[in-house]
Tab-separated table of C-alpha atoms and ligand atoms in Angstrom:
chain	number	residue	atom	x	y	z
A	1	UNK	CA	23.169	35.924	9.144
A	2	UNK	CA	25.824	34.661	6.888
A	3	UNK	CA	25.503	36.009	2.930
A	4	UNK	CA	25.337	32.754	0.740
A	5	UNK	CA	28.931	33.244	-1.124
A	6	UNK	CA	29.191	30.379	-3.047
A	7	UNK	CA	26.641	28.088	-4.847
A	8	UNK	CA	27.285	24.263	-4.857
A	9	UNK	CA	25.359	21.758	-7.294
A	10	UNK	CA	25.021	18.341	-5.153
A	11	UNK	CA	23.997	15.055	-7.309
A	12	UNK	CA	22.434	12.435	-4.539
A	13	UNK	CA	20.831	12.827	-1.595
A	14	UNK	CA	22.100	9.733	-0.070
A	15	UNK	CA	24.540	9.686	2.965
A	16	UNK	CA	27.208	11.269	1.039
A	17	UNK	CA	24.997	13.855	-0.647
A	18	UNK	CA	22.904	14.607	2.666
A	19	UNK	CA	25.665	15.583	4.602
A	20	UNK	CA	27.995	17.598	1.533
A	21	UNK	CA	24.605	19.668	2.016
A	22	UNK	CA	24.634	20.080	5.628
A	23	UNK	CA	28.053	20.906	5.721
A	24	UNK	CA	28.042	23.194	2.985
A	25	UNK	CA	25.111	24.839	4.059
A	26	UNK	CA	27.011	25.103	7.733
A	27	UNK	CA	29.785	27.266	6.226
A	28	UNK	CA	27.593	29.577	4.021
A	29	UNK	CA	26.977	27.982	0.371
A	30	UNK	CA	23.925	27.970	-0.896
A	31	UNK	CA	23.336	24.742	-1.798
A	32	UNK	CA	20.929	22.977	-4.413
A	33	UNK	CA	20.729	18.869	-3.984
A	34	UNK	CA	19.021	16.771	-6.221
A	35	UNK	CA	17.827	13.394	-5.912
A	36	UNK	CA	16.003	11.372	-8.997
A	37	UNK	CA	13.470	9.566	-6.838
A	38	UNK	CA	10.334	11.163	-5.650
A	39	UNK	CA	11.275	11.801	-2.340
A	40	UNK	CA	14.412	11.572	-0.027
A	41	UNK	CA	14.127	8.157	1.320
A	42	UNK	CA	17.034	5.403	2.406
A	43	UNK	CA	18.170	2.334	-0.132
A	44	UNK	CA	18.810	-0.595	2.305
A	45	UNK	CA	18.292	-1.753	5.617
A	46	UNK	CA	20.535	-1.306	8.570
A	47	UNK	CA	24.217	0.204	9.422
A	48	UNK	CA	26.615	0.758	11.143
A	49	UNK	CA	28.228	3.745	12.753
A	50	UNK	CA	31.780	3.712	14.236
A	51	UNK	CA	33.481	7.215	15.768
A	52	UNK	CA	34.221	8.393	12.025
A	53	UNK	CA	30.817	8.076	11.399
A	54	UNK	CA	29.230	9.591	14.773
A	55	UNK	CA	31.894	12.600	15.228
A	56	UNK	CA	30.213	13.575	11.850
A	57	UNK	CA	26.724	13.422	12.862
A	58	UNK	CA	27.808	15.407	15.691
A	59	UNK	CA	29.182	18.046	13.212
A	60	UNK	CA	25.686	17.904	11.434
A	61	UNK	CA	23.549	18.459	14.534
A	62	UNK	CA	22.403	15.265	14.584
A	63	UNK	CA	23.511	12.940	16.813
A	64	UNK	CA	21.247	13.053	19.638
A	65	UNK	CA	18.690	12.430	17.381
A	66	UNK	CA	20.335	9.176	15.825
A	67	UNK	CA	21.566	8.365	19.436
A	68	UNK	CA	18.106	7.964	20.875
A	69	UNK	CA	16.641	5.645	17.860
A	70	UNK	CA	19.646	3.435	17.704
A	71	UNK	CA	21.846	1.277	19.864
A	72	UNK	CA	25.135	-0.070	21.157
A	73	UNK	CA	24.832	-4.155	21.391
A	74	UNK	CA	26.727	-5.911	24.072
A	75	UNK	CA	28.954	-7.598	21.989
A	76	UNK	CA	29.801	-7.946	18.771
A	77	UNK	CA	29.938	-12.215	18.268
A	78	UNK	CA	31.571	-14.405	15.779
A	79	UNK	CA	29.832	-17.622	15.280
A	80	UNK	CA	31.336	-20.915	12.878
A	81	UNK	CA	29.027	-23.957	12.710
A	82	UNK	CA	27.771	-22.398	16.219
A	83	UNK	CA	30.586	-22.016	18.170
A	84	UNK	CA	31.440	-18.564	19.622
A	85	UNK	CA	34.807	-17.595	17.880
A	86	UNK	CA	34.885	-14.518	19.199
A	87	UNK	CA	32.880	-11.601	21.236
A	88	UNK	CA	34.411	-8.372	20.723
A	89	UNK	CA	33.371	-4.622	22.344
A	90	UNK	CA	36.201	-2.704	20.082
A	91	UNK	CA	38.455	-1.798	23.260
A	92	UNK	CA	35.574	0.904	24.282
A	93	UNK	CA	35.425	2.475	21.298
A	94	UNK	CA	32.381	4.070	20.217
A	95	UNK	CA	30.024	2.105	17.709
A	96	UNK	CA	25.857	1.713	16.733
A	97	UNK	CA	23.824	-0.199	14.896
A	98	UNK	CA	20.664	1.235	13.585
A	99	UNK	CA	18.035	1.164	10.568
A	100	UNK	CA	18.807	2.807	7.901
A	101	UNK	CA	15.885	5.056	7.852
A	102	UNK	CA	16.804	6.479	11.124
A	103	UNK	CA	20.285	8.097	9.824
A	104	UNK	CA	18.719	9.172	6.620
A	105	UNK	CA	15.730	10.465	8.029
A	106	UNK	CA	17.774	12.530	10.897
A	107	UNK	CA	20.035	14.218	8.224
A	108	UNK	CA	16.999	14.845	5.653
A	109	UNK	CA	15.378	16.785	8.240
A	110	UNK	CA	18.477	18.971	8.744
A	111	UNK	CA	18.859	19.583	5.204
A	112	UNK	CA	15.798	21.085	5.213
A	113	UNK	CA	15.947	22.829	8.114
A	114	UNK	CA	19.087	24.752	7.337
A	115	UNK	CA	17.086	25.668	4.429
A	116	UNK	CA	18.712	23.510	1.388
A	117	UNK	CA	17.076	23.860	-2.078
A	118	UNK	CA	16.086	20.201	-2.205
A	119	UNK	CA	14.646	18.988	-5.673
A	120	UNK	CA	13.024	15.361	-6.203
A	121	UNK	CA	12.420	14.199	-9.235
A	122	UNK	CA	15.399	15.582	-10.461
A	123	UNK	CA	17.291	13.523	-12.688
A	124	UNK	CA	21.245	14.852	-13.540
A	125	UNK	CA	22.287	13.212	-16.827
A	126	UNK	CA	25.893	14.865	-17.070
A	127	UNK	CA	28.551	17.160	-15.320
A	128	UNK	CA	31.161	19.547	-16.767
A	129	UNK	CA	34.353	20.136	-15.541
A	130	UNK	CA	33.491	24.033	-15.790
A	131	UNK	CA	30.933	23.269	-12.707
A	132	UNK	CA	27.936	23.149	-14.091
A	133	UNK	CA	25.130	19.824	-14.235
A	134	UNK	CA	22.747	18.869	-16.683
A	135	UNK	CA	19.393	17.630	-15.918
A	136	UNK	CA	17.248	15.217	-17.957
A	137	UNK	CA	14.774	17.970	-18.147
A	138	UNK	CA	17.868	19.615	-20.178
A	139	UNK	CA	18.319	22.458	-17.419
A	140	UNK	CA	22.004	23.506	-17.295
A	141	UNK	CA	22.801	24.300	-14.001
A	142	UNK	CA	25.955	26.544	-13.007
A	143	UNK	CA	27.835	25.943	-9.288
A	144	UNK	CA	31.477	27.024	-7.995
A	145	UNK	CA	31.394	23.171	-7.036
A	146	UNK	CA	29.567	20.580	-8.235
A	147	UNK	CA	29.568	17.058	-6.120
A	148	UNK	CA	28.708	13.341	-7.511
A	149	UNK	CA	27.377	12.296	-4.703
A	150	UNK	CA	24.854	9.662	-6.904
A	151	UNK	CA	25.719	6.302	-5.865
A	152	UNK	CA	27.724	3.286	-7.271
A	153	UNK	CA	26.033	4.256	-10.669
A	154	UNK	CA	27.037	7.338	-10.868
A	155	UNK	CA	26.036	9.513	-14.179
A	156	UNK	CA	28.483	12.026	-12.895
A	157	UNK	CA	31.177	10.325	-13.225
A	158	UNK	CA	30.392	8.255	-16.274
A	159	UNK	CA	29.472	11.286	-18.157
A	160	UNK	CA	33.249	12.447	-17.569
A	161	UNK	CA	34.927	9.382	-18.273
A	162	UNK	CA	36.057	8.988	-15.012
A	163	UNK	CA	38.288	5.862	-15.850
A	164	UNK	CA	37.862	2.951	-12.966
A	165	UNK	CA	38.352	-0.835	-12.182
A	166	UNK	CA	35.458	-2.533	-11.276
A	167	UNK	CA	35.260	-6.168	-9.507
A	168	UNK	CA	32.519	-8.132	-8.032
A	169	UNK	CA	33.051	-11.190	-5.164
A	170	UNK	CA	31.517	-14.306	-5.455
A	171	UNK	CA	29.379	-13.551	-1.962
A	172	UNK	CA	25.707	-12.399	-2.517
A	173	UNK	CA	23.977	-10.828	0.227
A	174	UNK	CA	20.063	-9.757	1.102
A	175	UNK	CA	19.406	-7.275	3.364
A	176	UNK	CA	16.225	-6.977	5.523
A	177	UNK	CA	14.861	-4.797	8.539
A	178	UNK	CA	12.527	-6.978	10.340
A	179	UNK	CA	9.886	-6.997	13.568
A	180	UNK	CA	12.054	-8.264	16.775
A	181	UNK	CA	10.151	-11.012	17.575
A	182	UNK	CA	9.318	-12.134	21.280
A	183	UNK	CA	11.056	-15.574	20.491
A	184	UNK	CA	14.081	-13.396	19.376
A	185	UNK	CA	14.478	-11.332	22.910
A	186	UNK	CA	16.928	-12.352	26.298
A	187	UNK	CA	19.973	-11.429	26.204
A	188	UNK	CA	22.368	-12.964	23.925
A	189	UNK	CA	19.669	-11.751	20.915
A	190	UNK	CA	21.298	-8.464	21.904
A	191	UNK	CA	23.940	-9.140	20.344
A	192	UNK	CA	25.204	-8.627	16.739
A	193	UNK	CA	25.871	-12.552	15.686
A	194	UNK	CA	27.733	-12.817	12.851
A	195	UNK	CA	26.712	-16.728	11.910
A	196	UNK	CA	29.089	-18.678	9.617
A	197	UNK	CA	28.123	-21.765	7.957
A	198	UNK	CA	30.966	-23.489	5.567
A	199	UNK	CA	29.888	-27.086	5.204
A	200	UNK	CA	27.796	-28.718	3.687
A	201	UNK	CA	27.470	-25.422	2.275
A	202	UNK	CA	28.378	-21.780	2.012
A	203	UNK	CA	25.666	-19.713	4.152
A	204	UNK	CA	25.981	-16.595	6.415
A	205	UNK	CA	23.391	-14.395	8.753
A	206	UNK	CA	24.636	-11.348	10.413
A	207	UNK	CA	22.125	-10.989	12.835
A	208	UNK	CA	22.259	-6.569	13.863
A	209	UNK	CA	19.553	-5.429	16.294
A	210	UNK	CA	19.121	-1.534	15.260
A	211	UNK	CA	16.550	-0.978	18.883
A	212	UNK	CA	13.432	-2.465	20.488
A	213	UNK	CA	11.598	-2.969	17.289
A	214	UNK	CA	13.817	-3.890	14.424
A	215	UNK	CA	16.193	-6.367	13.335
A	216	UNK	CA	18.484	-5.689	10.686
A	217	UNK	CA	19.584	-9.298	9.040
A	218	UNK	CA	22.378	-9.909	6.093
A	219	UNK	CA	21.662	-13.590	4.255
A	220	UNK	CA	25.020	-14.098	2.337
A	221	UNK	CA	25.665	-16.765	0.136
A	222	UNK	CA	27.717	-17.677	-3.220
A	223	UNK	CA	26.164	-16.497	-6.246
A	224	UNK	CA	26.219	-19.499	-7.677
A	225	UNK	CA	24.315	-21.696	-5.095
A	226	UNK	CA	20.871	-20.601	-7.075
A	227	UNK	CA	18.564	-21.930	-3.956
A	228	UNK	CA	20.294	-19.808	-1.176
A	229	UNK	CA	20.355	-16.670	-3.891
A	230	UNK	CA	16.727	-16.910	-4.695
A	231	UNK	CA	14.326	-14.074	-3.537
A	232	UNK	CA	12.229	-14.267	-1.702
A	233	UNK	CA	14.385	-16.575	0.551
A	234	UNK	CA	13.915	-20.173	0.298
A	235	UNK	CA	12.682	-20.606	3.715
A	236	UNK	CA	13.342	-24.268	4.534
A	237	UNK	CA	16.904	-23.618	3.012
A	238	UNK	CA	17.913	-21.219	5.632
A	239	UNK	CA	15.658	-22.587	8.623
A	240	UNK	CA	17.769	-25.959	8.012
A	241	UNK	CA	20.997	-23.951	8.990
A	242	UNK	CA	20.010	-21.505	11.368
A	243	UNK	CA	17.105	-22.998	13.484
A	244	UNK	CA	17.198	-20.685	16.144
A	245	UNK	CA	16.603	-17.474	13.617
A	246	UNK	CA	13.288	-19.454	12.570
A	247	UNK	CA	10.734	-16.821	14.239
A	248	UNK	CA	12.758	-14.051	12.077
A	249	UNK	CA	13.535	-15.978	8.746
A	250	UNK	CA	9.964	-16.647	8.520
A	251	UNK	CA	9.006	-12.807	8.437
A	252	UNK	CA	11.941	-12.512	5.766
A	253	UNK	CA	9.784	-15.309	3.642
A	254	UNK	CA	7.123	-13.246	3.943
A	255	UNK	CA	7.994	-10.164	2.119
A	256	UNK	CA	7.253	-9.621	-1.432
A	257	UNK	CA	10.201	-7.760	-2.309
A	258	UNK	CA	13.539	-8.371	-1.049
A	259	UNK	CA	16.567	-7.090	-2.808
A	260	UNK	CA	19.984	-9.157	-2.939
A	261	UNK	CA	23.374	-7.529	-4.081
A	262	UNK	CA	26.363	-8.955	-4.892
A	263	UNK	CA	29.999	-7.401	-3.563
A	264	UNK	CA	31.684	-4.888	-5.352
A	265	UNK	CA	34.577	-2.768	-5.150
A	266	UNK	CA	35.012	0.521	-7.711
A	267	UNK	CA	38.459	1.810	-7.684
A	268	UNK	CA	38.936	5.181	-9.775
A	269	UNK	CA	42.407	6.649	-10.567
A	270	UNK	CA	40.728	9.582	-9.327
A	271	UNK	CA	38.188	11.513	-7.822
A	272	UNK	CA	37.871	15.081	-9.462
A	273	UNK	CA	38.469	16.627	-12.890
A	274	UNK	CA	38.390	20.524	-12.848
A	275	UNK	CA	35.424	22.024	-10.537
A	276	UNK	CA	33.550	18.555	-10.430
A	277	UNK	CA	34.401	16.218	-7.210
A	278	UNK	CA	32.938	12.499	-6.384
A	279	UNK	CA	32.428	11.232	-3.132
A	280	UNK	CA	30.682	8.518	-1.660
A	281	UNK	CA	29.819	5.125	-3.851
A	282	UNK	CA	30.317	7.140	-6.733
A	283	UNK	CA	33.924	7.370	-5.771
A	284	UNK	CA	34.570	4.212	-3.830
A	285	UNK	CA	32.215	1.716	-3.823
A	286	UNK	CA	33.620	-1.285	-1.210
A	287	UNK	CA	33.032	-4.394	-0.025
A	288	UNK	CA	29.999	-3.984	2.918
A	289	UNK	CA	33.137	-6.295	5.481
A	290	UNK	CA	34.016	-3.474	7.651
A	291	UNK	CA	30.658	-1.940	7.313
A	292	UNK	CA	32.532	2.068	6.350
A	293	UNK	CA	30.772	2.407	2.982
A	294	UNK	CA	28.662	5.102	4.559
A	295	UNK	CA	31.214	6.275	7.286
A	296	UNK	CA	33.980	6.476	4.890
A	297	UNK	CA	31.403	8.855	2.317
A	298	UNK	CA	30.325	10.947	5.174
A	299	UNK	CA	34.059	12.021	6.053
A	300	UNK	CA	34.456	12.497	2.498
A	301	UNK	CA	32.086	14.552	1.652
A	302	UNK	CA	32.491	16.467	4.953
A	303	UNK	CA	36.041	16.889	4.643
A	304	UNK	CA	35.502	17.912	1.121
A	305	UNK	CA	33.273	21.202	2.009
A	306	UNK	CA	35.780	22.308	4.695
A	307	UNK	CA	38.725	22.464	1.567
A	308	UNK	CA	36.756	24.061	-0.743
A	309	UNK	CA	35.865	26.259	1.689
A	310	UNK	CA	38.909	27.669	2.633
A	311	UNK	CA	39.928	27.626	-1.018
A	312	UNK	CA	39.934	30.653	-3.131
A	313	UNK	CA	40.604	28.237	-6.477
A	314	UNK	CA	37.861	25.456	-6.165
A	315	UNK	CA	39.477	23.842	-9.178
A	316	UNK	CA	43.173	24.109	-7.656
A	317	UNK	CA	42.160	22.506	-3.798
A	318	UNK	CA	39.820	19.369	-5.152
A	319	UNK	CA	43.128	17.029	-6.176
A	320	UNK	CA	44.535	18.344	-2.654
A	321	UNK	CA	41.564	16.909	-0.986
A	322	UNK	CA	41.333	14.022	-2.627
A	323	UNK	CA	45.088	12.785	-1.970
A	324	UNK	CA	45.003	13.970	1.366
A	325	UNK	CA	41.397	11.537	2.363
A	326	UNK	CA	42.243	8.655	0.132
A	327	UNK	CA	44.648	7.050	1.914
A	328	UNK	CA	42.428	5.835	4.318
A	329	UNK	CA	39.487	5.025	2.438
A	330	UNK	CA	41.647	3.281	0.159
A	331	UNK	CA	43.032	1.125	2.619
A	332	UNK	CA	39.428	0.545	3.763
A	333	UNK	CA	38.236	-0.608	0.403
A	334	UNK	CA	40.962	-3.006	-0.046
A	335	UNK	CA	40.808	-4.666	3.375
A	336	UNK	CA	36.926	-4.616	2.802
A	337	UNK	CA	37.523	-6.518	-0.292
A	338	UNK	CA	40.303	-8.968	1.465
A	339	UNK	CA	37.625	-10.126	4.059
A	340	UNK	CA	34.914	-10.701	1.357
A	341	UNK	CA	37.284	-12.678	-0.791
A	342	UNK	CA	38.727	-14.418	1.745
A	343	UNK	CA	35.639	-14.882	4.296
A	344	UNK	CA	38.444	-14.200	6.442
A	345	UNK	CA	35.881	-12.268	9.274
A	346	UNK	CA	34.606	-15.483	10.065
A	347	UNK	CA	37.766	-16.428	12.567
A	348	UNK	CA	36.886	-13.795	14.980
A	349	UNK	CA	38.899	-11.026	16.575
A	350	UNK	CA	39.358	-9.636	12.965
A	351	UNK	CA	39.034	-5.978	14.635
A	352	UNK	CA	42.744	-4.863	15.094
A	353	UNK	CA	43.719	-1.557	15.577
A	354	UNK	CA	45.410	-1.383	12.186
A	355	UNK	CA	41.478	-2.759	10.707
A	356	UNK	CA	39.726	-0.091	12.614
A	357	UNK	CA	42.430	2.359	11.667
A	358	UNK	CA	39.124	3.848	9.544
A	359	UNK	CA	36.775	3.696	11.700
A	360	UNK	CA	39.065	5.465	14.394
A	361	UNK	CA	39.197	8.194	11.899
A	362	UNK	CA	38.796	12.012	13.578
A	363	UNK	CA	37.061	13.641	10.410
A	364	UNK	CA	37.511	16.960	12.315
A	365	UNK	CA	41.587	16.539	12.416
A	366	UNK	CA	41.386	15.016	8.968
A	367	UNK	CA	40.109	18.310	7.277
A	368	UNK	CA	42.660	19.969	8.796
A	369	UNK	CA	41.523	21.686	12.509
B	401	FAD	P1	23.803	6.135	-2.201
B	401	FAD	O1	23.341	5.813	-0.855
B	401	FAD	O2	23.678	5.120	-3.278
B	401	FAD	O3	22.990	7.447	-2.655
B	401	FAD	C1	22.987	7.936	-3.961
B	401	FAD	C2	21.744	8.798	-4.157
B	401	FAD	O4	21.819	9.419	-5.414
B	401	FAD	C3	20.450	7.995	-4.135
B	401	FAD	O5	19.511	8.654	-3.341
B	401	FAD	C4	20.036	7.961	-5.600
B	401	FAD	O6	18.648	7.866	-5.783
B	401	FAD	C5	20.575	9.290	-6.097
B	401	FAD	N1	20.894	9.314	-7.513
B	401	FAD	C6	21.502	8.349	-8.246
B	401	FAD	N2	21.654	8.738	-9.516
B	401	FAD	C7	21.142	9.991	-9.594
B	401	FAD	C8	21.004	10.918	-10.652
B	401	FAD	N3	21.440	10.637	-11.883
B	401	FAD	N4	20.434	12.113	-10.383
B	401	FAD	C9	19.984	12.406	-9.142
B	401	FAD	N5	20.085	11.551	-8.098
B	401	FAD	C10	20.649	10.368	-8.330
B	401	FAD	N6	26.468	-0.180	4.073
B	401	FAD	C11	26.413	-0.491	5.352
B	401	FAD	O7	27.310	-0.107	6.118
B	401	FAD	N7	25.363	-1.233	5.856
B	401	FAD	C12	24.330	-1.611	5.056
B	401	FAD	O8	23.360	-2.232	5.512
B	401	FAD	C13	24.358	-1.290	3.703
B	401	FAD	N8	23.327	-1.659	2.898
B	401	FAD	C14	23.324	-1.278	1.597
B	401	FAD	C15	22.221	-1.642	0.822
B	401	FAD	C16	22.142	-1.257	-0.511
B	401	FAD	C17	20.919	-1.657	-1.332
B	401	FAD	C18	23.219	-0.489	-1.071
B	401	FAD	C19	23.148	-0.048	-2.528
B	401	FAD	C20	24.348	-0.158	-0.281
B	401	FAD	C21	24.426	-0.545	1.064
B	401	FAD	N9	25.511	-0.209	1.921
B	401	FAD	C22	25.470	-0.560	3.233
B	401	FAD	C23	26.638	0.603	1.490
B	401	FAD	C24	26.442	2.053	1.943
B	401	FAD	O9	25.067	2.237	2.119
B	401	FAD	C25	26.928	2.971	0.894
B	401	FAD	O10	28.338	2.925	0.900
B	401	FAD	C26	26.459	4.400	1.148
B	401	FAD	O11	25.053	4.424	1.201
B	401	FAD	C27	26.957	5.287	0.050
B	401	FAD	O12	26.286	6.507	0.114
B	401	FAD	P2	26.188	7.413	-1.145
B	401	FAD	O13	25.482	8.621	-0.677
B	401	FAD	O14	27.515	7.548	-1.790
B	401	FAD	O15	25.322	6.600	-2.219
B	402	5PR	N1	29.333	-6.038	8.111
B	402	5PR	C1	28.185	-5.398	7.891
B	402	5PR	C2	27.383	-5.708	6.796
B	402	5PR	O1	26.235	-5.048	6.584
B	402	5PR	C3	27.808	-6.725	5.938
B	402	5PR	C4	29.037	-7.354	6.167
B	402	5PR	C5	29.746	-6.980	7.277
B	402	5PR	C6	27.713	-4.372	8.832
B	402	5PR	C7	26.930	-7.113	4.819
B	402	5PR	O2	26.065	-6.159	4.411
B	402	5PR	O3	30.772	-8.709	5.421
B	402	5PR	O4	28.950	-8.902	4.392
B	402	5PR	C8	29.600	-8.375	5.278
């Protein structure tokens, strides 16, 4: 048995958080991760996982697990004003959709397993640079490390100062996990159909199937159309544009709740200050275009416990990490942001190489093996 050596203070158990524990926990730290909401649960409705994303949940222990509740659609289809722009499968490379629950659930149940000290309800107010947290509670809690993993609204980093530019896209978009439906099934609904409407108005549906029973659909429109923001969804709005999805818009008309975000992209001059790091949304909160916002924080935060790791100055190594991952998550963000401002995706065969340079990442390689 390995003797815990050093103690790391984790803000967020969402992607990012979740698997800074697991991979801490791998190499020997004890680790304490707190999340503010009752219970470790997911915020959203369905992703996507491309190789950076799966070669870490095959560093966590989890892949099978994700493998078997997820899936790999035929193609991946562009539609304008229904006709098929383009139907891509990546060149072979590896990629899944799935609900959101799924992922989160498989690494929640690792983090306990590997025996994390997981506290809910636990609200962190501030961090100081000397690597220690503050709860709301007023606990002050003392790590080697401590991580902002806590989301685009990160108290983390605001209680630092972390200085950062912050813009928002004129695209809205509500996302929904729904029943498959029996109207929905054959095999082009196997698809992911990304469904572009420009005229007589701005409306999208990215249609994902996740696996037999769920559905996983993106309603974009301009912020400023008010009828095709509204939630719940306007049904005979979006049933006038996308007929076919009828069956499936009708469930989404249904629910009570539905939550709608707008774009937006959070770039920080940088991403630690003395023993404190930020990864995740907290860090680098993109545009959803290339669907990496949870790949590119699960690489972070992964490669981030492998370099403090092998550091014996925690404080020294965190700028070292952070300039050697950005790069490529910076060049993510701002291509993410490109397609959402320019709506560019909808021409098809968007997926070069030099696009999926990100999601081609090996995590491994990048923290240095
Ligand atoms: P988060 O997932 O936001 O996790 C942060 C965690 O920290 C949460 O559990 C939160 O409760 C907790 N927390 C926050 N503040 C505190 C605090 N002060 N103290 C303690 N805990 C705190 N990407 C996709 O690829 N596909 C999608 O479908 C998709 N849908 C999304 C839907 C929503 C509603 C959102 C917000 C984002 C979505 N994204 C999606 C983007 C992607 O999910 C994020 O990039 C990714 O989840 C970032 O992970 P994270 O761990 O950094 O942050
Ligand atoms: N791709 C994915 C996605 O969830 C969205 C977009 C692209 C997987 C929206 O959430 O461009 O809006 C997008």
């Amino acid at each position: 048995m390995s003797v815990d050596r050093r103690h790391v203070e984790i803000a967020g158990a969402g992607f990012a958080g979740l698997v800074a524990a697991i991979t801490f926990r791998k190499l020997g730290w004890s680790v304490t991760l707190h999340e503010k909401s009752d219970e470790l649960r997911p915020v959203g409705a369905g992703i996507f996982l491309w190789e950076n994303g799966l070669r870490i949940l095959e560093q966590c222990d989890v892949l099978e697990e994700v493998l078997a509740d997820s899936v790999t659609p035929p193609f991946y289809e562009t539609r304008v004003h229904d006709l098929v722009a383009s139907k891509e499968m990546f060149g072979g490379a590896r990629w899944r959709t799935m609900a959101r629950k799924t992922l989160h659930g498989a690494l929640a149940k690792k983090t306990l397993e590997l025996g994390v000290d997981i506290r809910t309800n636990s609200n962190v107010v501030s961090a100081q640079i000397d690597g220690s947290l503050t709860l709301s509670s007023g606990e002050v809690r003392k790590a080697d490390l401590v991580v902002g993993a806590d989301g685009v609204g990160s108290c983390v980093r605001d209680s630092l100062g972390f200085e950062y530019e912050r813009t928002f896209s004129r695209d809205g978009i509500a996302r929904v996990l729904v029943e498959r439906d029996r109207e929905l099934t054959g095999p082009q609904w196997d698809n992911v159909i990304d469904m572009w409407h420009f005229a007589p108005r701005v409306m999208r549906i990215l249609y994902v199937p996740c696996n037999e029973r769920y559905l996983y659909l993106g309603l974009m429109a301009p912020m400023e159309d008010e009828e095709a923001s509204r939630v719940p969804i306007v049904l005979d709005a979006w049933a006038e544009t996308f007929p076919q999805l009828l069956p499936a818009l009708k469930r989404v008309a249904a629910m009570e709740y539905v939550r709608r975000d707008q774009y937006q992209t959070n770039e920080l001059k940088e991403w630690t200050r003395g023993k404190v790091a930020l990864v995740g949304d907290s860090a680098h909160a993109m545009c959803p275009a290339l669907a990496q916002g949870a790949g590119t924080s699960m690489v972070n935060a992964y490669t981030l416990a492998h370099f403090a790791d092998r550091a014996s100055d925690i404080a020294e190594v965190l700028p070292k990490w952070a300039t050697h991952v950005r790069g490529i998550t910076d060049r993510c963000q701002s291509r993410s942001a490109h397609f959402a401002a320019t709506r560019s995706m909808a021409r098809g065969y968007q997926f070069t190489a030099e696009v999926m340079e990100t999601a081609n990442t090996d995590p491994v390689k990048l923290a240095g093996f």
